[in-house]
Short mmCIF file of C-alpha atoms in Angstrom, two decimals:
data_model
loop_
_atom_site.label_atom_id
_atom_site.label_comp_id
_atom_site.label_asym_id
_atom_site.label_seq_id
_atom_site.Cartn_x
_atom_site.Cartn_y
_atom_site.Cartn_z
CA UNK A 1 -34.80 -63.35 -242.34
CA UNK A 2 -38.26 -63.11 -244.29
CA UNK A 3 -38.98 -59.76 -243.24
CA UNK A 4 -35.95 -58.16 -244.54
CA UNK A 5 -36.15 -60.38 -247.89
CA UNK A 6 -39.65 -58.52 -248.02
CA UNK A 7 -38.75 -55.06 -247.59
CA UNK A 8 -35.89 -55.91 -250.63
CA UNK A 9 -38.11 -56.92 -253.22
CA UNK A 10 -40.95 -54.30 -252.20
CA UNK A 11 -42.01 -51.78 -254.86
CA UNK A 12 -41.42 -49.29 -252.42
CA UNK A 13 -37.84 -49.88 -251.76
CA UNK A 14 -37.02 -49.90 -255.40
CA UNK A 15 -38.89 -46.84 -255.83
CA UNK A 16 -35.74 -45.16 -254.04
CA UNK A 17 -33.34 -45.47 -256.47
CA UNK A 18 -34.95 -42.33 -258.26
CA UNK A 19 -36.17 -40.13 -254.98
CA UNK A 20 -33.65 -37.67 -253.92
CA UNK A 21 -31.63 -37.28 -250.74
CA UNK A 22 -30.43 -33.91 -251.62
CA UNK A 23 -30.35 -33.16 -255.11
CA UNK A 24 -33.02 -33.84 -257.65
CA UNK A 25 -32.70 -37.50 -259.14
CA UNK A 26 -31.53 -36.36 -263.03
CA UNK A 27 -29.10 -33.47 -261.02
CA UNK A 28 -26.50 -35.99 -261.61
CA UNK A 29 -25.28 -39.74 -261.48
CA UNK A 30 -22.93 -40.01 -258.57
CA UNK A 31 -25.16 -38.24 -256.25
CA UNK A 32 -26.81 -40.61 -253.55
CA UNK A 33 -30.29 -42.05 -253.95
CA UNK A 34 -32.75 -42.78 -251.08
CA UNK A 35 -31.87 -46.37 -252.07
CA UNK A 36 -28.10 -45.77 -251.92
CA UNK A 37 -28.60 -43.84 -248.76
CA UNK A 38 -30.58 -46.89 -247.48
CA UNK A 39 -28.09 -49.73 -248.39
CA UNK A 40 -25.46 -47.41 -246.65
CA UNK A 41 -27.54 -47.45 -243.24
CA UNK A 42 -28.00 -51.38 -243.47
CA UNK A 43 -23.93 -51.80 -244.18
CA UNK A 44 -23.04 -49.64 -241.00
CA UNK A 45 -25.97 -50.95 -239.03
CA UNK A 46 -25.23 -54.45 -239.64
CA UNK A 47 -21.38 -53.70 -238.84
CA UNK A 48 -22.52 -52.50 -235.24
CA UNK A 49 -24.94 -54.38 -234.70
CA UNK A 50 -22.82 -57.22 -234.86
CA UNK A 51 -19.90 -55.72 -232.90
CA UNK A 52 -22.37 -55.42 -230.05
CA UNK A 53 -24.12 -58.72 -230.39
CA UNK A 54 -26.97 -57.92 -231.19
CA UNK A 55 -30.14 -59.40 -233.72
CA UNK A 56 -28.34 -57.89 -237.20
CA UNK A 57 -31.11 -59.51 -239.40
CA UNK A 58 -33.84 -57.59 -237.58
CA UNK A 59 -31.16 -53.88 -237.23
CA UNK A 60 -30.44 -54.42 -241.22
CA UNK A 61 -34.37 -54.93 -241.78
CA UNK A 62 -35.79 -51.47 -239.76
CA UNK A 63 -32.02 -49.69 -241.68
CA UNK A 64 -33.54 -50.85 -245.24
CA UNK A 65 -37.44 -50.05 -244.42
CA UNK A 66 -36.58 -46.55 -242.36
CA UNK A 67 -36.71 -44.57 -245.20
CA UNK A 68 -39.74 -45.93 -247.42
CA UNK A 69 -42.37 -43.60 -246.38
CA UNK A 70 -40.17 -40.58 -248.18
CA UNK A 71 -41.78 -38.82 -250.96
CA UNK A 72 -39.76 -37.54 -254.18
CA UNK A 73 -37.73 -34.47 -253.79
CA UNK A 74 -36.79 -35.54 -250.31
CA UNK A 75 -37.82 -33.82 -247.38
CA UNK A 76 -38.72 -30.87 -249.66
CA UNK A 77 -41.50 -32.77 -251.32
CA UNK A 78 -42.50 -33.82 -247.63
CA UNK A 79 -43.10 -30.52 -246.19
CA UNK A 80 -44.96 -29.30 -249.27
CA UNK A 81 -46.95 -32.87 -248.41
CA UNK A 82 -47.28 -32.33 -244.53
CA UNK A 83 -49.07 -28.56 -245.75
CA UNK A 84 -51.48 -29.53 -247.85
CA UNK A 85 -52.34 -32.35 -245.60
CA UNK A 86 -53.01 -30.49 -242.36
CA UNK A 87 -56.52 -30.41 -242.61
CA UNK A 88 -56.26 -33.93 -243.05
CA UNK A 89 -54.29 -35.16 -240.39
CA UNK A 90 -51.02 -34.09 -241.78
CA UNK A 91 -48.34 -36.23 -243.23
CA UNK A 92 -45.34 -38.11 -241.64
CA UNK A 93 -42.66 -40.33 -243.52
CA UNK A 94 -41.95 -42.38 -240.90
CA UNK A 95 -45.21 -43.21 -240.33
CA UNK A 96 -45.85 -43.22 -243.83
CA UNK A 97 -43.33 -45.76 -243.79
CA UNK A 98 -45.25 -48.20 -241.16
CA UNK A 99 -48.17 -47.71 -243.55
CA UNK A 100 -46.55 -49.18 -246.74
CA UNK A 101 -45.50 -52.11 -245.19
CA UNK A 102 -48.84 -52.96 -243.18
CA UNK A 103 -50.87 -52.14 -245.80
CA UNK A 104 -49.84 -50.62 -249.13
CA UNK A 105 -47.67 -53.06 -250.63
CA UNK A 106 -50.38 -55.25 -251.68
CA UNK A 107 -49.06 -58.26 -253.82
CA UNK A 108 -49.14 -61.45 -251.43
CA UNK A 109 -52.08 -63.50 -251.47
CA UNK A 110 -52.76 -63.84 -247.74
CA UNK A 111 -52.17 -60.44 -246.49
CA UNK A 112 -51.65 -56.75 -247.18
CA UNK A 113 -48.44 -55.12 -246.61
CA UNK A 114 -45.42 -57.39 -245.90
CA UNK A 115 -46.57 -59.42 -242.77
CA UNK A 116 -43.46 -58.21 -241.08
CA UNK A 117 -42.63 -58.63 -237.06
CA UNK A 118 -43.73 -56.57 -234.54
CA UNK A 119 -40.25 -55.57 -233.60
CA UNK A 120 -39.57 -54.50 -237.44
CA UNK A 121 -42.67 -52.39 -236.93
CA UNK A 122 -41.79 -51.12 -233.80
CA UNK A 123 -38.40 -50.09 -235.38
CA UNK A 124 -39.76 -48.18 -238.09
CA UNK A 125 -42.46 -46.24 -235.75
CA UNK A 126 -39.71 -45.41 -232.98
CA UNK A 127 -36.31 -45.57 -234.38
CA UNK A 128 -36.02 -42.11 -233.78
CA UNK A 129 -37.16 -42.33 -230.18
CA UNK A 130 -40.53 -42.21 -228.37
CA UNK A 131 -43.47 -41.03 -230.51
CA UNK A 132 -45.19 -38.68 -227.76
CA UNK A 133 -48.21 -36.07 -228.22
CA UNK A 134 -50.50 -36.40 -230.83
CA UNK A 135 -49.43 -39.62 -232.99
CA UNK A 136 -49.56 -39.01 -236.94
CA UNK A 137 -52.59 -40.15 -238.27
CA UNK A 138 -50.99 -43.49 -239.70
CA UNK A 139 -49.24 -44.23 -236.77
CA UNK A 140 -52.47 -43.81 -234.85
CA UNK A 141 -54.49 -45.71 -236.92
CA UNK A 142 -52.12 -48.75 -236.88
CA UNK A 143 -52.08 -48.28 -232.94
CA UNK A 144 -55.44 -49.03 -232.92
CA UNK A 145 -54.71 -52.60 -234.28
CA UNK A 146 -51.81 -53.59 -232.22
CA UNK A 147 -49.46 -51.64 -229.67
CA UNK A 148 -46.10 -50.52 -231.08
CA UNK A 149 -45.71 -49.25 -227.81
CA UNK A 150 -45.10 -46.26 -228.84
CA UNK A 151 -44.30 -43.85 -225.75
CA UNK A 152 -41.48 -46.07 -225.11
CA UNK A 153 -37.65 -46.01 -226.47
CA UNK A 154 -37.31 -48.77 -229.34
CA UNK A 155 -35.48 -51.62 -229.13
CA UNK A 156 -31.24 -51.63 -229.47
CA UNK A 157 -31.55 -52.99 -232.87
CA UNK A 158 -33.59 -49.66 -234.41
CA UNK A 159 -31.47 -47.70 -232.28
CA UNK A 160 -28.58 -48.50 -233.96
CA UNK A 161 -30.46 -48.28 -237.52
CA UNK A 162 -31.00 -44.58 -235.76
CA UNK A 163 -27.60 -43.81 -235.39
CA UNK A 164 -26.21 -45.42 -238.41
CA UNK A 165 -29.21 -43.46 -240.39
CA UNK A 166 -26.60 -40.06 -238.81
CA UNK A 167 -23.54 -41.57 -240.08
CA UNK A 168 -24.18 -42.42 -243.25
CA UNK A 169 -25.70 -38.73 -244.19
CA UNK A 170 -23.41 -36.89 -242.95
CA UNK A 171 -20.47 -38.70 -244.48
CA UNK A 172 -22.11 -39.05 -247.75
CA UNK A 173 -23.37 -35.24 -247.91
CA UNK A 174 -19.57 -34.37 -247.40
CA UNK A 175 -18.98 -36.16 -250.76
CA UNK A 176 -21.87 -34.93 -252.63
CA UNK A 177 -21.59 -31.28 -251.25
CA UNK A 178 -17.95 -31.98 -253.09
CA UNK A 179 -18.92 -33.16 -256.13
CA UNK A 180 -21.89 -30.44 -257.25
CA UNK A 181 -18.71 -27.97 -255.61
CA UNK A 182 -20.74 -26.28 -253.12
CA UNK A 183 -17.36 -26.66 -250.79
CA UNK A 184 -13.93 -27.49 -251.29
CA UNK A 185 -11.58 -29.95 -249.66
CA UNK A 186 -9.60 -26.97 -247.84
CA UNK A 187 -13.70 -25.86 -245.97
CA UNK A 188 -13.73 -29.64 -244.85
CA UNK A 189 -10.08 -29.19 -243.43
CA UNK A 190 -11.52 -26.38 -241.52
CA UNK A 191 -13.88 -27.94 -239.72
CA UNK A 192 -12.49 -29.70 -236.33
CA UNK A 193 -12.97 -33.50 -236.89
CA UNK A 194 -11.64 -33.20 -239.96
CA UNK A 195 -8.84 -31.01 -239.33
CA UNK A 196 -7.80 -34.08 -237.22
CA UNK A 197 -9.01 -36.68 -240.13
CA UNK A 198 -6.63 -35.15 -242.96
CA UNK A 199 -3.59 -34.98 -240.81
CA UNK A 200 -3.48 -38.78 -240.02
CA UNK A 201 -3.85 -39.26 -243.46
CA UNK A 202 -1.07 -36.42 -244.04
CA UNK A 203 1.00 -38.57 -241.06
CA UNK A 204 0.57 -42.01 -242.70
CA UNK A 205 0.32 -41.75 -246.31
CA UNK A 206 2.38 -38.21 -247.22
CA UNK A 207 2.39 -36.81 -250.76
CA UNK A 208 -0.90 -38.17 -251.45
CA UNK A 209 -2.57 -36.68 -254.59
CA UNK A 210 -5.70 -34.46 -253.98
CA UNK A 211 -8.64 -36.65 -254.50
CA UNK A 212 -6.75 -39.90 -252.50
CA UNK A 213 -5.99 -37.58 -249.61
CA UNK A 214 -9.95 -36.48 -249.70
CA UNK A 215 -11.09 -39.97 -249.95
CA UNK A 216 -8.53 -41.12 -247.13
CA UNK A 217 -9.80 -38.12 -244.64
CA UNK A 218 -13.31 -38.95 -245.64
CA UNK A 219 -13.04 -42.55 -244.57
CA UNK A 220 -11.38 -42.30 -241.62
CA UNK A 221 -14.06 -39.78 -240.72
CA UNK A 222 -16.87 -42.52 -241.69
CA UNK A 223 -14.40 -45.08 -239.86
CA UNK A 224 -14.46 -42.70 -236.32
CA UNK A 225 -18.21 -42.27 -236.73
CA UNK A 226 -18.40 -45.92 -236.53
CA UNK A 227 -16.02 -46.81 -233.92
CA UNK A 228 -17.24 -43.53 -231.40
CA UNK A 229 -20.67 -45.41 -231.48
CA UNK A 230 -19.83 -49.02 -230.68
CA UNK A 231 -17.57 -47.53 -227.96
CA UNK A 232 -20.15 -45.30 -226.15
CA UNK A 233 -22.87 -47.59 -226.46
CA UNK A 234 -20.55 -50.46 -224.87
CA UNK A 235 -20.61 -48.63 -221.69
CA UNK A 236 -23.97 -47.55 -221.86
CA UNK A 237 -24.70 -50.74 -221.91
CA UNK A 238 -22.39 -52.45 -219.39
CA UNK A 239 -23.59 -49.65 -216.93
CA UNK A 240 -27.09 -50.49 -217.82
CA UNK A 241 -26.78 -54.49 -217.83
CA UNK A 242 -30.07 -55.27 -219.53
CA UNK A 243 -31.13 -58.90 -218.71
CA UNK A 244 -34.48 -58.29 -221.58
CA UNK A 245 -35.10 -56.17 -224.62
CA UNK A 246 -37.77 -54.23 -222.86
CA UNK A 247 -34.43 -53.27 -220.25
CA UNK A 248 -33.74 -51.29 -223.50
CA UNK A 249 -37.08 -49.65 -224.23
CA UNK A 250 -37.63 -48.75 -220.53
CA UNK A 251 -34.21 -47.35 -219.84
CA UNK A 252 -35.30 -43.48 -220.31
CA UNK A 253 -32.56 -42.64 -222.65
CA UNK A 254 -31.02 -43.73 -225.39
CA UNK A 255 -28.83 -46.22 -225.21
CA UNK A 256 -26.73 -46.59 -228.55
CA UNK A 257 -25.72 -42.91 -229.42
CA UNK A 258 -22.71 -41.15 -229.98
CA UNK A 259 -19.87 -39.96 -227.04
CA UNK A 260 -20.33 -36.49 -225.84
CA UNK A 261 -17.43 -34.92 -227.89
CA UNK A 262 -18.05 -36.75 -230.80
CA UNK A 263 -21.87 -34.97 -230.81
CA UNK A 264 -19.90 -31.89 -230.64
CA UNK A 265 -18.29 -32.46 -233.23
CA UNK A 266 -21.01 -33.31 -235.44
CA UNK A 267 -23.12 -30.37 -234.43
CA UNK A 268 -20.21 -28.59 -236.15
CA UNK A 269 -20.32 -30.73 -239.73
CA UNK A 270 -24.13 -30.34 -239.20
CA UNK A 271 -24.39 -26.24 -238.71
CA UNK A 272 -21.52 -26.36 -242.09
CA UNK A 273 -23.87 -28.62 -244.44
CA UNK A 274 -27.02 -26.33 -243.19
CA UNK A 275 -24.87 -23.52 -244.32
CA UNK A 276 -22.97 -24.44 -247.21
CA UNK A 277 -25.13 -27.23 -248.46
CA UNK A 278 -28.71 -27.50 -247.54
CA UNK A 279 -29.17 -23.79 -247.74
CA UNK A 280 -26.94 -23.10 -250.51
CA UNK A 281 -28.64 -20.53 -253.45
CA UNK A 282 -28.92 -23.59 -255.77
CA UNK A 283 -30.33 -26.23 -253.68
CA UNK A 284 -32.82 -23.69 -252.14
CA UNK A 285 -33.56 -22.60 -256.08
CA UNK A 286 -34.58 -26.30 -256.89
CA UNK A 287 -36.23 -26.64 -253.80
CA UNK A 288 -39.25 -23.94 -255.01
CA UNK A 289 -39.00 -26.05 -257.98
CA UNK A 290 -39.98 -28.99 -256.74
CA UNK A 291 -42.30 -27.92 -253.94
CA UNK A 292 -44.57 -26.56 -256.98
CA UNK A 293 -44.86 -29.50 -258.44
CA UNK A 294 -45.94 -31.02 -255.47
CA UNK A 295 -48.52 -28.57 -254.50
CA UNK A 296 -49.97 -28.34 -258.54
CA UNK A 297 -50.44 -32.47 -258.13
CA UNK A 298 -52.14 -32.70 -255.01
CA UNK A 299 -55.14 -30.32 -255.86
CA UNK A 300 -55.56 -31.86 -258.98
CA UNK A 301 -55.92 -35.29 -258.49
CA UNK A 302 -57.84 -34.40 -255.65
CA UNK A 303 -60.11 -32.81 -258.29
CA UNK A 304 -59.72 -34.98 -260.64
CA UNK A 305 -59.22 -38.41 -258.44
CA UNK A 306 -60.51 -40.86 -261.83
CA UNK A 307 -57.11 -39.95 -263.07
CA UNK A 308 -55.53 -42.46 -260.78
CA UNK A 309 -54.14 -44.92 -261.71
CA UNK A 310 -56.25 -48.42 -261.73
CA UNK A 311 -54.50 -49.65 -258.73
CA UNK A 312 -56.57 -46.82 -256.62
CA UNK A 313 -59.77 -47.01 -258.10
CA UNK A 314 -61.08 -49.28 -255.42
CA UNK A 315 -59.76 -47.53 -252.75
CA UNK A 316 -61.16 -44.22 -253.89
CA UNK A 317 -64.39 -45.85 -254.59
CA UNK A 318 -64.28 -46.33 -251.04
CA UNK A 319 -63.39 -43.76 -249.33
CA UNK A 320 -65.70 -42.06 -246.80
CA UNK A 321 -65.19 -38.19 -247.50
CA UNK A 322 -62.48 -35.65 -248.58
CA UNK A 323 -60.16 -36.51 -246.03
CA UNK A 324 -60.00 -39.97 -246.86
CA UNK A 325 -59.97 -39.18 -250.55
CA UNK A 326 -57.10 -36.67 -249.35
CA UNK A 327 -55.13 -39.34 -247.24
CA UNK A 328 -55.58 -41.90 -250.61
CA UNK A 329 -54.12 -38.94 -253.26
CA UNK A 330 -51.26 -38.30 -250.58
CA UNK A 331 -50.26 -42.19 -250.93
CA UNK A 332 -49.92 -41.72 -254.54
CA UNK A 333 -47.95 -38.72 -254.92
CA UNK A 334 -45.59 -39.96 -251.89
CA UNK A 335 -45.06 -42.94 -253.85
CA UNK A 336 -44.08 -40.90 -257.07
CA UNK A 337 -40.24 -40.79 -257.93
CA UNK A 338 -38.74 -37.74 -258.26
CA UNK A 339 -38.43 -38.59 -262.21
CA UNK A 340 -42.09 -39.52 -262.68
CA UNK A 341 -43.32 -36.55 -260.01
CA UNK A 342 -42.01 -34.43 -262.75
CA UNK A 343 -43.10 -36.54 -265.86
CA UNK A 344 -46.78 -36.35 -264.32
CA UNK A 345 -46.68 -32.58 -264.01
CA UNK A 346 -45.31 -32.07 -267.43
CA UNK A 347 -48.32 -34.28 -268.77
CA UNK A 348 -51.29 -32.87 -265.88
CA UNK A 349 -50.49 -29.71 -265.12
CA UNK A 350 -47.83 -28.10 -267.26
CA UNK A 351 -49.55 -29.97 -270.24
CA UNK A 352 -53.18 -28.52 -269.80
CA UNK A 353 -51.45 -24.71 -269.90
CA UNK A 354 -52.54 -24.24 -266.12
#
């Protein structure tokens, strides 16, 4: 489908291949990429989407676009982002995300953004769920324009983009937490799941070496993930019958989610990455990093908003007061790869001997 094509060949979804899931893009080469990450989620997606008959062009198209709105350094750069922009109506990557594709990818000659479905836009906004309270500015100001709906469930296609979004991080944390040696095969073994992973790998494939026993465990766990979804969300939805998509958004729960034990099981691999990973002395280390560069960027060009880059001038020309000069120097640094976040620093901050 067009819409999916679109999101492909955006600037913004090439722009992942050097933003960070975990580590810091130069950190190393096998680590995953927001782009990697993203043609992960599309690959599962797409595989249950299809084993529950449902639209895969559209699930594939709100798995590729769900993580545009991220800024480099992963959710580190994000919160450093969302704090400086409180006064300004704060900042949100999903809805960041809804913004790029209505209106910041600016290259076709009859519209802004990527002219993309209401359902796509409805699965970025909501894949997560309901958007209830207070919406994010961008989200709000795109509400304005047309209804995403937004204090309903999303449809079964961006639910499964949800879920596969879960399965694809914590499977590929596992490996990278393995290769930068935060953990070792014998923690994973520990943990429950696992445990149960590497001894039907022990059962049907005995004397494997190290690494082919790992990567055996590892997909079987991937392959479980999988399978635990399409099975739960089969009964969900033969107990729920739908005869319409909107039997999906009005159902008051979520419909395509994971079985009961399997959550349990996952809140375990969760609280171990938190622990061993996410918090671990290194990664917290380059966290400070980063966050400084974020927060020495966003003051300055604020300052100093000529220094933009042509493509902004208009829009900064235009804007009506700080918070709208605020919202248009939080577009740029959110678009910044981790590499370039870091180049621009060097050359405005670090540079000038601030």
């Amino acid at each position: 489908m067009r819409h999916r094509d679109r999101i492909i060949h955006s600037s913004a979804f090439r722009r992942l291949k050097h933003k960070t899931q975990v580590f810091i893009e130069h950190e190393g080469d096998y680590f995953r990429t927001r782009l990697t990450h993203s043609i992960e989620v599309a690959q599962v997606a797409r595989t249950i989407s299809n084993a529950l008959g449902l639209n895969t062009e559209l699930t594939e198209a709100v798995a590729l676009a769900h993580d545009l709105g991220h800024t480099p350094f992963g959710h580190t750069g994000e919160d450093a982002l969302s704090e400086l922009m409180a006064p300004h109506g704060g900042f949100d990557h999903n809805a960041q995300a809804l913004r790029i594709v209505t209106d910041l990818e600016r290259h076709y000659a009859d519209f802004d953004g990527l002219n993309l479905t209401w359902e796509t836009l409805e699965g970025i906004a909501k894949h997560n769920g309901p958007v209830t309270g207070e919406l994010p500015w961008a989200l709000a100001a795109y509400q304005q324009r047309h209804d995403l709906e937004t204090g309903t469930f999303a449809s079964a296609e961006a639910q499964v983009a949800a879920v596969s979004d879960d399965i694809a991080y914590n499977h590929h944390d596992l490996h990278d937490g393995l290769r930068a040696k935060l953990f070792s095969t014998d923690d994973l073994a520990e943990l429950p799941i696992l445990r149960r992973c590497f001894g039907h790998v022990d059962k049907s494939h005995p004397g494997l070496d190290r690494y082919r026993r790992r990567h055996e465990a590892l997909r079987r766990f991937f392959g479980v993930l999988v399978e635990d979804v399409i099975g739960a969300a089969r009964l969900n939805l033969a107990m729920l019958a739908p005869r319409t998509p909107d039997d999906i958004r009005h159902a008051g729960f979520q419909v395509i989610l994971f079985s009961d034990a399997l959550r349990q099981d996952l809140k375990v691999i969760r609280e171990f990455l938190f622990d061993r990973m996410y918090r671990a002395p290194p990664v917290v280390e380059m966290r400070k990093e980063v966050t400084g560069v974020v927060k020495d960027l966003f003051p300055h060009f604020l300052d100093h908003p000529e220094m933009l880059p042509r493509r902004w001038r208009e829009d900064i020309e235009n804007a009506d007061g700080k918070t709208e000069l605020a919202r248009i120097v939080s577009d740029y640094i959110a678009g910044m790869t981790d590499r370039f976040a870091l180049q621009c620093h060097e050359s405005c901050i670090a540079g000038s001997g601030r």
